[in-house]
Structure formats: C-alpha cells, structure tokens
C-alpha cells in the first residue's frame, strides 16, 4: 500500500508519526554530537582548523535545535489542523541537517589523507543509514535529509575529477536508492502499526461503550423484572382478597337449603371461582419458585397412581376437544416429591391438551438403565427449534397474540421447568412444527419394595366444596386477624356454621385485647396487616401472651418472593388465598391435632 504524503494522510496518523520521529531524534542527539566531536578531533588540521570546527558546531546546533522542537511538540501536542504544515517544517529542518552533515565532504575531502577520506565517506554513509531508521516515520523528511546529504557529497566528489571518486559517487546513488526503499517499507510498517493501534483503541472504546450499554440494559431489565414481580405480587394480593372472601361466602351458601335453580347458579358461581383460583394459584406456583421456598420432600413411590389420577382429572378436558387421552400403565417406582412431580406433569399434560386440536395426548414411562423417562406426547401444532428455549420463559406463548385466557397465562412450562430443576429431574423437549411435541422428564429409579411401602401415603387436600363437617371443631374459639372487613365477615359466617366460636380483629392490638378477655384455641391470621405489620408478628405476640403452644395458621395472598420467604421462614403453618372451605377445614383439624399431640405427655 503506498504511503500517502502529506495531502491524503489521516491527520491523526500524521501526528502520531511526527511524535515517533521526534522521539527518535531526541534519542539520537548525544550519539550524533559524540560522533561529530570524534570526527573533529580525528581530522583536525592545525594549519586550517576553523572550517572543521565550525562544521562540528553546526552539526551539534542542528541536532539540539531539532531535539528542542521535538520536545516542545511532544509536551504541547500537535493540533490536527497543523499536522500537514508540521510535515513541511520537518522537511525543511531535516534538509538543513542533511546539508550540514554533507558539508563534511566539502570541509575535508581533497585536503585530508586517504585514511581521513575513508573516515569521512564512512561517517556520511553511516549517518545516512542511521537517519533512515530514525526519520522513516515521516518519509518525506528522510527524503529531504538524504537528498541534501548526497547532493553535498556528490557535488564535492564531482569537483575532485578523480575516476575513483566518480565511482564512489555512483555507489552512493545506489546506496541512497536502497535506503529509500528500506525507508519506504519502514514508514509503511510504522503507519500500519499506528493504524492498528487506532483500530484497537477504537475497538476497545466501542467494546467499553457496548459493555456500558449492555450493563445499562441489563440493569433496566432487572429493574423491569423487579417492577413486574412487584406489580404481579400487588395485583395478585389485591385480587386474592375478594376471591378468597367470595369462596368463603360460596361455602356458606353451599351449606344452605337451596332450590334447584339456586343450586345450579351456585354450581356455576363455584366453577367461575375455581377458574379464577386456578389462575391465581398458577401465579403463586411461579412466585414460590422465584422465591426459592420450594423444598422437595423426596421419597419412593409408584408412578401409576399419579398417572391414573391425572387421567381421571384431565381426560374430560381432552374429551371436550374431541381428543384421545391415554396413559400407559407402568410399574415404575421413582424417587421424587409426589406433590411437586404431580404439578410438573399436570402442567405438561394441560399444555399438551391446550395446544392440540386433533389427534390426542399420550403419557407413558420408559425404563432406562438406572432411571425412568416420563414422556408426554401430543399431536399438536409443534414448536419451532428457534422457540425451544423461549417457551420455558414466563408469560411466553405461541400462537396466542390475542391473549385468550382459555390458553392460560403462559406460565405452565416455566413452572414445570422450575420445579423440575428444583427436583433435579432434567426436562427436555423434542418437537416438529405441524407434527407435535414430546416432553421428557428424567426420574431416578427406586426399588419396588420402597414404592409399595410408600404408596399408602399418597393423598391430597380435598378440592371439592361438599365435605362432611365433623365435631372436631365444635366450640373451638377461633381468633381471626385480617384487615379486610369482607374476609372477616366471610370467616365469621363460615366458622360459625362449623360450630366454632369466632372472634375477629383487624390489628395486633385488637387481637391482644380480645385474647386477654376470651383466650382463643386457634388463631388464623392474614400475613399482611396494616401499618407494615405481619401475621407472624401477631401470632408471636399472642404466643408470648398465652403460651408457645397456641395453635395458629397464617393465610396469605402475597406472591412477592421476599414476602413468601418471610412467611415460609416464620415456621407457622401457611395457606395461600384463595383458600377453599375444604382446605381450611382440613388444615384447622391438622393444626389442632398436632397441638394436642404435642401437649400430651409421653407414655413411660
């Protein structure tokens, strides 16, 4: 690539090349001065010493002046607009320096001995060679130096009229041509090195800017995610309160004498309530995963009862869409948390039914060497390979731009993956658009004996509203703490219908005042109370007043991960709104039973 001097060169590049040349000149001052003094001392002729000595002074003065100019420009910097003009000054300065060094030939040749003439020619040749390396960054400056140096030498040799000197002049021209070629290559190398440095600096700066931008984007995304979580938590809490109260009132109505049309209307209202509760429970499941409060309770159990249970519950949804739902019987015994595994499988099967329009859904289990593969097959729309990772993101749905609520919230697969990760069960996907999908869950194998021993422990909280209220809760005084008047009214009617004695309070102070007059046998408190107080604080205050064995339940509508961790860490039994009457009844019985067993002295 040709060296562009000086009109087409980049001003920034010219400035850097000038700085490099000035540093070279400054470092060459002392060697050049010592060489000039050595030449003067060696060739000094007592008969006519002044021309040689004046030459020595001129050489040293020229080098010192060039060095001073260089120091000034290095210290002050060269403005970009002055870069090309400075190149012209360097050409002039180095042309003068070359003429001064070439003047040695006029001072000494023809009057010195043969040895002195050899020394002069050698000095001039050496100076030309050393100047090539120091001046090549600014190629025109070296050209000016070399032309003036050789012009002075050649003109002197021409005047001597000796063929030997003529041959020496021709050799000098060839030597100069060689130096020009080397200097051009050196100039190009310096230019490329500085250009590369510019590119690296620009790349580093661009990388720094992009890193800063990426960090800003990441912080913005994190802030948006936090804001999203807070919004969802607040919205979920505010929605759970009326839906929770609605469930309580529906439970009270369900135990009333109703006509046929009234019972049908109540059934429809319950179905609507159940649909709303399921959506809120989906948000809760996702929030529990985010909060890290999911603690698997692994044990060995047979998988077939779970498959049978899900088929009974979900097959009607497939039938309603004209799909075939089938689960293959299996003898698999796995080591997992049955409740969490049920939730994972429920989300996978529900997702398969939701996105399959014809064909069917198949659930089966394959044995491998030391594990089982639980698979959910469907003949649905399929998932493009580019979306295999995205579909596990929260609120991400394919083919639901209109956000049809019948297709869910887009959290099912995110919950399934989060729970599978918490359980340590790898979840994978294989799919082809238009042909369907298969989700595979890897489950650790357990012995059949352990599975049979654990199978009796398979149970779940009742989900229906029609259950028998026994006498276990008769005359139990229950203190309900909730800052929502509607919830307190619903709880009072529900508990009174169960033959409980019910007191309600909206604050910790009111609860303490009631407890001192009528000590409760059970406390049910909402987690979030007014004044940034919590139900955990209320229960702690009541236990400090009435004893640490006071049975208690926490009920929360919060889905904020931090609040969920706080409630989980309180150590008090926890229910999540909306709570069905059946769930509340069973949990109250469990808490009272556990308190009674703890109070019974051991038999010795």
Tab-separated table of N, CA and C in Angstrom, residues 280-400:
chain	number	residue	atom	x	y	z
A	280	UNK	N	-54.831	-17.777	39.772
A	280	UNK	CA	-54.039	-17.174	40.843
A	280	UNK	C	-53.063	-18.183	41.431
A	281	UNK	N	-53.466	-19.454	41.522
A	281	UNK	CA	-52.553	-20.479	42.024
A	281	UNK	C	-51.377	-20.672	41.075
A	282	UNK	N	-51.616	-20.495	39.778
A	282	UNK	CA	-50.519	-20.586	38.821
A	282	UNK	C	-49.491	-19.494	39.092
A	283	UNK	N	-49.965	-18.260	39.315
A	283	UNK	CA	-49.051	-17.168	39.678
A	283	UNK	C	-48.316	-17.486	40.969
A	284	UNK	N	-49.026	-18.083	41.932
A	284	UNK	CA	-48.414	-18.422	43.201
A	284	UNK	C	-47.314	-19.461	43.009
A	285	UNK	N	-47.588	-20.496	42.191
A	285	UNK	CA	-46.567	-21.521	41.959
A	285	UNK	C	-45.315	-20.905	41.377
A	286	UNK	N	-45.498	-19.987	40.405
A	286	UNK	CA	-44.333	-19.343	39.796
A	286	UNK	C	-43.585	-18.488	40.813
A	287	UNK	N	-44.319	-17.767	41.658
A	287	UNK	CA	-43.682	-16.918	42.666
A	287	UNK	C	-42.932	-17.753	43.695
A	288	UNK	N	-43.476	-18.907	44.056
A	288	UNK	CA	-42.787	-19.779	45.014
A	288	UNK	C	-41.465	-20.259	44.445
A	289	UNK	N	-41.436	-20.549	43.150
A	289	UNK	CA	-40.185	-20.971	42.521
A	289	UNK	C	-39.185	-19.821	42.534
A	290	UNK	N	-39.649	-18.597	42.154
A	290	UNK	CA	-38.773	-17.432	42.178
A	290	UNK	C	-38.247	-17.163	43.580
A	291	UNK	N	-39.085	-17.374	44.594
A	291	UNK	CA	-38.684	-17.089	45.969
A	291	UNK	C	-37.741	-18.138	46.518
A	292	UNK	N	-37.653	-19.293	45.878
A	292	UNK	CA	-36.775	-20.353	46.355
A	292	UNK	C	-37.281	-21.039	47.605
A	293	UNK	N	-38.602	-21.028	47.821
A	293	UNK	CA	-39.161	-21.667	49.027
A	293	UNK	C	-39.733	-23.043	48.705
A	294	UNK	N	-39.505	-23.535	47.492
A	294	UNK	CA	-39.937	-24.881	47.155
A	294	UNK	C	-38.902	-25.860	47.705
A	295	UNK	N	-39.286	-26.653	48.656
A	295	UNK	CA	-38.386	-27.617	49.277
A	295	UNK	C	-38.905	-29.023	48.998
A	296	UNK	N	-38.311	-29.722	48.038
A	296	UNK	CA	-38.799	-31.066	47.700
A	296	UNK	C	-38.691	-32.022	48.888
A	297	UNK	N	-39.719	-32.827	49.067
A	297	UNK	CA	-39.731	-33.900	50.064
A	297	UNK	C	-39.708	-35.220	49.285
A	298	UNK	N	-38.517	-35.684	48.968
A	298	UNK	CA	-38.377	-36.853	48.093
A	298	UNK	C	-38.644	-38.150	48.865
A	299	UNK	N	-39.292	-39.040	48.176
A	299	UNK	CA	-39.493	-40.386	48.709
A	299	UNK	C	-39.782	-41.316	47.545
A	300	UNK	N	-39.748	-42.600	47.808
A	300	UNK	CA	-40.047	-43.586	46.772
A	300	UNK	C	-41.545	-43.793	46.685
A	301	UNK	N	-42.057	-43.837	45.479
A	301	UNK	CA	-43.483	-44.119	45.296
A	301	UNK	C	-43.710	-44.657	43.892
A	302	UNK	N	-44.783	-45.413	43.758
A	302	UNK	CA	-45.161	-45.948	42.455
A	302	UNK	C	-45.796	-44.839	41.623
A	303	UNK	N	-45.453	-44.823	40.349
A	303	UNK	CA	-45.898	-43.737	39.476
A	303	UNK	C	-47.320	-43.951	38.951
A	304	UNK	N	-47.763	-45.204	38.884
A	304	UNK	CA	-49.048	-45.488	38.258
A	304	UNK	C	-50.233	-44.767	38.913
A	305	UNK	N	-50.332	-44.700	40.272
A	305	UNK	CA	-51.473	-43.968	40.846
A	305	UNK	C	-51.533	-42.506	40.423
A	306	UNK	N	-50.369	-41.884	40.266
A	306	UNK	CA	-50.346	-40.494	39.817
A	306	UNK	C	-50.863	-40.382	38.388
A	307	UNK	N	-50.420	-41.277	37.498
A	307	UNK	CA	-50.890	-41.241	36.117
A	307	UNK	C	-52.395	-41.480	36.060
A	308	UNK	N	-52.874	-42.398	36.875
A	308	UNK	CA	-54.301	-42.690	36.897
A	308	UNK	C	-55.107	-41.485	37.387
A	309	UNK	N	-54.608	-40.840	38.447
A	309	UNK	CA	-55.292	-39.668	38.992
A	309	UNK	C	-55.377	-38.553	37.954
A	310	UNK	N	-54.276	-38.273	37.271
A	310	UNK	CA	-54.278	-37.194	36.283
A	310	UNK	C	-55.160	-37.541	35.095
A	311	UNK	N	-55.206	-38.810	34.720
A	311	UNK	CA	-56.075	-39.197	33.612
A	311	UNK	C	-57.542	-38.963	33.972
A	312	UNK	N	-57.923	-39.309	35.206
A	312	UNK	CA	-59.297	-39.083	35.635
A	312	UNK	C	-59.649	-37.593	35.628
A	313	UNK	N	-58.691	-36.736	36.012
A	313	UNK	CA	-58.969	-35.309	36.123
A	313	UNK	C	-58.900	-34.591	34.774
A	314	UNK	N	-57.957	-34.982	33.922
A	314	UNK	CA	-57.694	-34.201	32.711
A	314	UNK	C	-58.309	-34.803	31.455
A	315	UNK	N	-58.643	-36.083	31.489
A	315	UNK	CA	-59.247	-36.691	30.296
A	315	UNK	C	-60.533	-35.983	29.873
A	316	UNK	N	-61.390	-35.536	30.808
A	316	UNK	CA	-62.588	-34.802	30.359
A	316	UNK	C	-62.265	-33.552	29.543
A	317	UNK	N	-61.154	-32.863	29.853
A	317	UNK	CA	-60.769	-31.695	29.050
A	317	UNK	C	-60.431	-32.125	27.627
A	318	UNK	N	-59.723	-33.268	27.496
A	318	UNK	CA	-59.399	-33.773	26.161
A	318	UNK	C	-60.665	-34.226	25.431
A	319	UNK	N	-61.565	-34.880	26.146
A	319	UNK	CA	-62.810	-35.325	25.518
A	319	UNK	C	-63.610	-34.141	24.981
A	320	UNK	N	-63.619	-33.038	25.749
A	320	UNK	CA	-64.377	-31.860	25.326
A	320	UNK	C	-63.856	-31.294	24.006
A	321	UNK	N	-62.571	-31.531	23.681
A	321	UNK	CA	-61.992	-31.048	22.423
A	321	UNK	C	-61.959	-32.140	21.357
A	322	UNK	N	-62.518	-33.316	21.672
A	322	UNK	CA	-62.506	-34.409	20.710
A	322	UNK	C	-61.152	-35.080	20.584
A	323	UNK	N	-60.342	-35.012	21.620
A	323	UNK	CA	-59.007	-35.604	21.609
A	323	UNK	C	-59.017	-36.946	22.337
A	324	UNK	N	-58.069	-37.785	21.984
A	324	UNK	CA	-57.878	-39.060	22.669
A	324	UNK	C	-56.804	-38.868	23.735
A	325	UNK	N	-57.156	-39.143	24.989
A	325	UNK	CA	-56.192	-39.057	26.087
A	325	UNK	C	-55.912	-40.478	26.554
A	326	UNK	N	-54.637	-40.819	26.607
A	326	UNK	CA	-54.285	-42.174	27.026
A	326	UNK	C	-53.009	-42.128	27.849
A	327	UNK	N	-53.010	-42.870	28.944
A	327	UNK	CA	-51.782	-43.056	29.725
A	327	UNK	C	-51.494	-44.538	29.804
A	328	UNK	N	-50.282	-44.931	29.536
A	328	UNK	CA	-49.881	-46.330	29.514
A	328	UNK	C	-49.541	-46.770	30.932
A	329	UNK	N	-50.084	-47.887	31.349
A	329	UNK	CA	-49.783	-48.407	32.687
A	329	UNK	C	-48.295	-48.681	32.816
A	330	UNK	N	-47.778	-48.407	34.003
A	330	UNK	CA	-46.345	-48.585	34.236
A	330	UNK	C	-46.109	-49.172	35.614
A	331	UNK	N	-45.031	-49.892	35.733
A	331	UNK	CA	-44.601	-50.446	37.025
A	331	UNK	C	-43.490	-49.594	37.642
A	332	UNK	N	-43.282	-48.410	37.094
A	332	UNK	CA	-42.179	-47.562	37.541
A	332	UNK	C	-42.343	-47.168	39.006
A	333	UNK	N	-41.240	-47.253	39.732
A	333	UNK	CA	-41.144	-46.750	41.103
A	333	UNK	C	-40.016	-45.727	41.103
A	334	UNK	N	-40.336	-44.500	41.448
A	334	UNK	CA	-39.367	-43.410	41.314
A	334	UNK	C	-39.112	-42.768	42.663
A	335	UNK	N	-38.034	-42.023	42.713
A	335	UNK	CA	-37.663	-41.283	43.926
A	335	UNK	C	-37.833	-39.800	43.630
A	336	UNK	N	-38.895	-39.202	44.170
A	336	UNK	CA	-39.192	-37.804	43.880
A	336	UNK	C	-40.153	-37.290	44.936
A	337	UNK	N	-40.567	-36.042	44.759
A	337	UNK	CA	-41.613	-35.464	45.593
A	337	UNK	C	-42.925	-35.649	44.846
A	338	UNK	N	-43.851	-36.480	45.340
A	338	UNK	CA	-45.066	-36.776	44.567
A	338	UNK	C	-45.916	-35.547	44.283
A	339	UNK	N	-46.009	-34.628	45.243
A	339	UNK	CA	-46.841	-33.440	45.023
A	339	UNK	C	-46.255	-32.541	43.949
A	340	UNK	N	-44.928	-32.300	44.021
A	340	UNK	CA	-44.296	-31.442	43.022
A	340	UNK	C	-44.251	-32.120	41.659
A	341	UNK	N	-44.000	-33.433	41.642
A	341	UNK	CA	-43.998	-34.147	40.366
A	341	UNK	C	-45.383	-34.109	39.737
A	342	UNK	N	-46.425	-34.218	40.562
A	342	UNK	CA	-47.793	-34.104	40.046
A	342	UNK	C	-48.014	-32.740	39.391
A	343	UNK	N	-47.508	-31.691	40.016
A	343	UNK	CA	-47.686	-30.353	39.461
A	343	UNK	C	-46.938	-30.213	38.138
A	344	UNK	N	-45.717	-30.766	38.059
A	344	UNK	CA	-44.966	-30.724	36.800
A	344	UNK	C	-45.734	-31.441	35.704
A	345	UNK	N	-46.163	-32.666	36.003
A	345	UNK	CA	-46.851	-33.464	34.988
A	345	UNK	C	-48.197	-32.843	34.620
A	346	UNK	N	-48.885	-32.279	35.592
A	346	UNK	CA	-50.166	-31.635	35.312
A	346	UNK	C	-49.987	-30.478	34.329
A	347	UNK	N	-48.942	-29.676	34.536
A	347	UNK	CA	-48.684	-28.551	33.624
A	347	UNK	C	-48.328	-29.043	32.228
A	348	UNK	N	-47.532	-30.106	32.130
A	348	UNK	CA	-47.143	-30.628	30.822
A	348	UNK	C	-48.355	-31.189	30.077
A	349	UNK	N	-49.200	-31.957	30.779
A	349	UNK	CA	-50.369	-32.548	30.122
A	349	UNK	C	-51.373	-31.453	29.752
A	350	UNK	N	-51.618	-30.510	30.664
A	350	UNK	CA	-52.553	-29.418	30.363
A	350	UNK	C	-52.084	-28.621	29.166
A	351	UNK	N	-50.776	-28.382	29.091
A	351	UNK	CA	-50.228	-27.642	27.949
A	351	UNK	C	-50.431	-28.429	26.658
A	352	UNK	N	-50.232	-29.754	26.714
A	352	UNK	CA	-50.420	-30.582	25.520
A	352	UNK	C	-51.868	-30.545	25.054
A	353	UNK	N	-52.820	-30.642	25.984
A	353	UNK	CA	-54.236	-30.601	25.606
A	353	UNK	C	-54.595	-29.231	25.040
A	354	UNK	N	-54.066	-28.190	25.655
A	354	UNK	CA	-54.413	-26.827	25.255
A	354	UNK	C	-53.971	-26.533	23.825
A	355	UNK	N	-52.820	-27.067	23.409
A	355	UNK	CA	-52.282	-26.733	22.091
A	355	UNK	C	-52.428	-27.874	21.086
A	356	UNK	N	-53.331	-28.792	21.343
A	356	UNK	CA	-53.619	-29.865	20.391
A	356	UNK	C	-55.072	-29.741	19.948
A	357	UNK	N	-55.281	-29.689	18.644
A	357	UNK	CA	-56.627	-29.512	18.102
A	357	UNK	C	-57.204	-30.807	17.542
A	358	UNK	N	-56.352	-31.733	17.141
A	358	UNK	CA	-56.836	-33.019	16.658
A	358	UNK	C	-55.775	-34.080	16.958
A	359	UNK	N	-56.248	-35.309	17.079
A	359	UNK	CA	-55.324	-36.383	17.459
A	359	UNK	C	-55.479	-36.704	18.925
A	360	UNK	N	-54.405	-36.575	19.679
A	360	UNK	CA	-54.510	-36.911	21.088
A	360	UNK	C	-53.251	-36.640	21.870
A	361	UNK	N	-53.295	-37.083	23.140
A	361	UNK	CA	-52.199	-36.910	24.085
A	361	UNK	C	-51.911	-38.267	24.699
A	362	UNK	N	-50.630	-38.610	24.765
A	362	UNK	CA	-50.207	-39.894	25.310
A	362	UNK	C	-49.187	-39.652	26.411
A	363	UNK	N	-49.400	-40.291	27.577
A	363	UNK	CA	-48.467	-40.204	28.698
A	363	UNK	C	-47.937	-41.601	28.966
A	364	UNK	N	-46.640	-41.754	28.971
A	364	UNK	CA	-46.042	-43.065	29.198
A	364	UNK	C	-44.704	-42.953	29.875
A	365	UNK	N	-44.177	-44.090	30.280
A	365	UNK	CA	-42.903	-44.126	31.011
A	365	UNK	C	-42.033	-45.229	30.430
A	366	UNK	N	-40.783	-44.933	30.148
A	366	UNK	CA	-39.842	-45.893	29.581
A	366	UNK	C	-38.725	-46.172	30.586
A	367	UNK	N	-38.356	-47.411	30.713
A	367	UNK	CA	-37.255	-47.772	31.607
A	367	UNK	C	-35.919	-47.604	30.887
A	368	UNK	N	-34.977	-47.019	31.595
A	368	UNK	CA	-33.594	-46.970	31.162
A	368	UNK	C	-32.731	-47.675	32.204
A	369	UNK	N	-31.445	-47.661	32.032
A	369	UNK	CA	-30.578	-48.454	32.906
A	369	UNK	C	-30.796	-48.141	34.381
A	370	UNK	N	-30.692	-46.874	34.746
A	370	UNK	CA	-30.799	-46.507	36.159
A	370	UNK	C	-31.815	-45.398	36.385
A	371	UNK	N	-32.686	-45.175	35.407
A	371	UNK	CA	-33.690	-44.129	35.561
A	371	UNK	C	-34.893	-44.429	34.679
A	372	UNK	N	-35.919	-43.593	34.849
A	372	UNK	CA	-37.129	-43.701	34.033
A	372	UNK	C	-37.301	-42.410	33.242
A	373	UNK	N	-37.818	-42.555	32.022
A	373	UNK	CA	-38.171	-41.392	31.200
A	373	UNK	C	-39.686	-41.265	31.187
A	374	UNK	N	-40.202	-40.244	31.837
A	374	UNK	CA	-41.635	-39.950	31.825
A	374	UNK	C	-41.898	-39.010	30.658
A	375	UNK	N	-42.748	-39.439	29.718
A	375	UNK	CA	-42.931	-38.697	28.469
A	375	UNK	C	-44.390	-38.292	28.281
A	376	UNK	N	-44.551	-37.077	27.767
A	376	UNK	CA	-45.875	-36.565	27.390
A	376	UNK	C	-45.836	-36.245	25.900
A	377	UNK	N	-46.550	-37.061	25.099
A	377	UNK	CA	-46.602	-36.891	23.647
A	377	UNK	C	-47.901	-36.188	23.260
A	378	UNK	N	-47.836	-35.367	22.224
A	378	UNK	CA	-49.061	-34.784	21.675
A	378	UNK	C	-48.941	-34.662	20.166
A	379	UNK	N	-50.061	-34.499	19.511
A	379	UNK	CA	-50.097	-34.314	18.053
A	379	UNK	C	-50.510	-32.882	17.734
A	380	UNK	N	-49.994	-31.944	18.554
A	380	UNK	CA	-50.383	-30.551	18.428
A	380	UNK	C	-49.658	-29.804	17.340
A	381	UNK	N	-49.601	-28.492	17.495
A	381	UNK	CA	-49.064	-27.608	16.456
A	381	UNK	C	-47.555	-27.746	16.320
A	382	UNK	N	-46.880	-28.276	17.368
A	382	UNK	CA	-45.427	-28.362	17.313
A	382	UNK	C	-44.763	-27.041	17.642
A	383	UNK	N	-43.486	-27.107	17.903
A	383	UNK	CA	-42.740	-25.925	18.339
A	383	UNK	C	-41.485	-25.791	17.480
A	384	UNK	N	-41.285	-24.657	16.808
A	384	UNK	CA	-40.070	-24.471	16.007
A	384	UNK	C	-38.813	-24.562	16.885
A	385	UNK	N	-37.725	-25.033	16.285
A	385	UNK	CA	-36.479	-25.193	17.041
A	385	UNK	C	-36.020	-23.874	17.643
A	386	UNK	N	-36.294	-22.774	16.965
A	386	UNK	CA	-35.862	-21.466	17.477
A	386	UNK	C	-36.603	-21.065	18.738
A	387	UNK	N	-37.719	-21.759	19.039
A	387	UNK	CA	-38.530	-21.408	20.205
A	387	UNK	C	-38.377	-22.415	21.345
A	388	UNK	N	-37.503	-23.399	21.199
A	388	UNK	CA	-37.392	-24.457	22.202
A	388	UNK	C	-36.947	-23.931	23.559
A	389	UNK	N	-36.177	-22.888	23.570
A	389	UNK	CA	-35.768	-22.294	24.853
A	389	UNK	C	-36.772	-21.250	25.317
A	390	UNK	N	-37.314	-20.482	24.376
A	390	UNK	CA	-38.195	-19.360	24.741
A	390	UNK	C	-39.493	-19.828	25.382
A	391	UNK	N	-39.991	-21.022	25.005
A	391	UNK	CA	-41.295	-21.433	25.531
A	391	UNK	C	-41.244	-21.695	27.031
A	392	UNK	N	-40.043	-21.849	27.595
A	392	UNK	CA	-39.929	-22.061	29.036
A	392	UNK	C	-39.837	-20.746	29.803
A	393	UNK	N	-39.886	-19.618	29.076
A	393	UNK	CA	-39.872	-18.319	29.737
A	393	UNK	C	-41.277	-17.981	30.227
A	394	UNK	N	-41.331	-17.215	31.315
A	394	UNK	CA	-42.628	-16.865	31.866
A	394	UNK	C	-43.408	-15.959	30.909
A	395	UNK	N	-44.694	-16.186	30.831
A	395	UNK	CA	-45.646	-15.410	30.023
A	395	UNK	C	-45.381	-15.501	28.527
A	396	UNK	N	-44.588	-16.488	28.123
A	396	UNK	CA	-44.317	-16.648	26.681
A	396	UNK	C	-45.269	-17.704	26.131
A	397	UNK	N	-46.039	-17.326	25.096
A	397	UNK	CA	-46.977	-18.245	24.474
A	397	UNK	C	-46.833	-18.178	22.963
A	398	UNK	N	-47.004	-19.325	22.328
A	398	UNK	CA	-47.005	-19.384	20.871
A	398	UNK	C	-48.446	-19.361	20.371
A	399	UNK	N	-48.675	-18.568	19.352
A	399	UNK	CA	-49.987	-18.545	18.730
A	399	UNK	C	-51.093	-18.024	19.615
A	400	UNK	N	-50.764	-17.089	20.506
A	400	UNK	CA	-51.804	-16.508	21.362
A	400	UNK	C	-51.589	-15.016	21.488
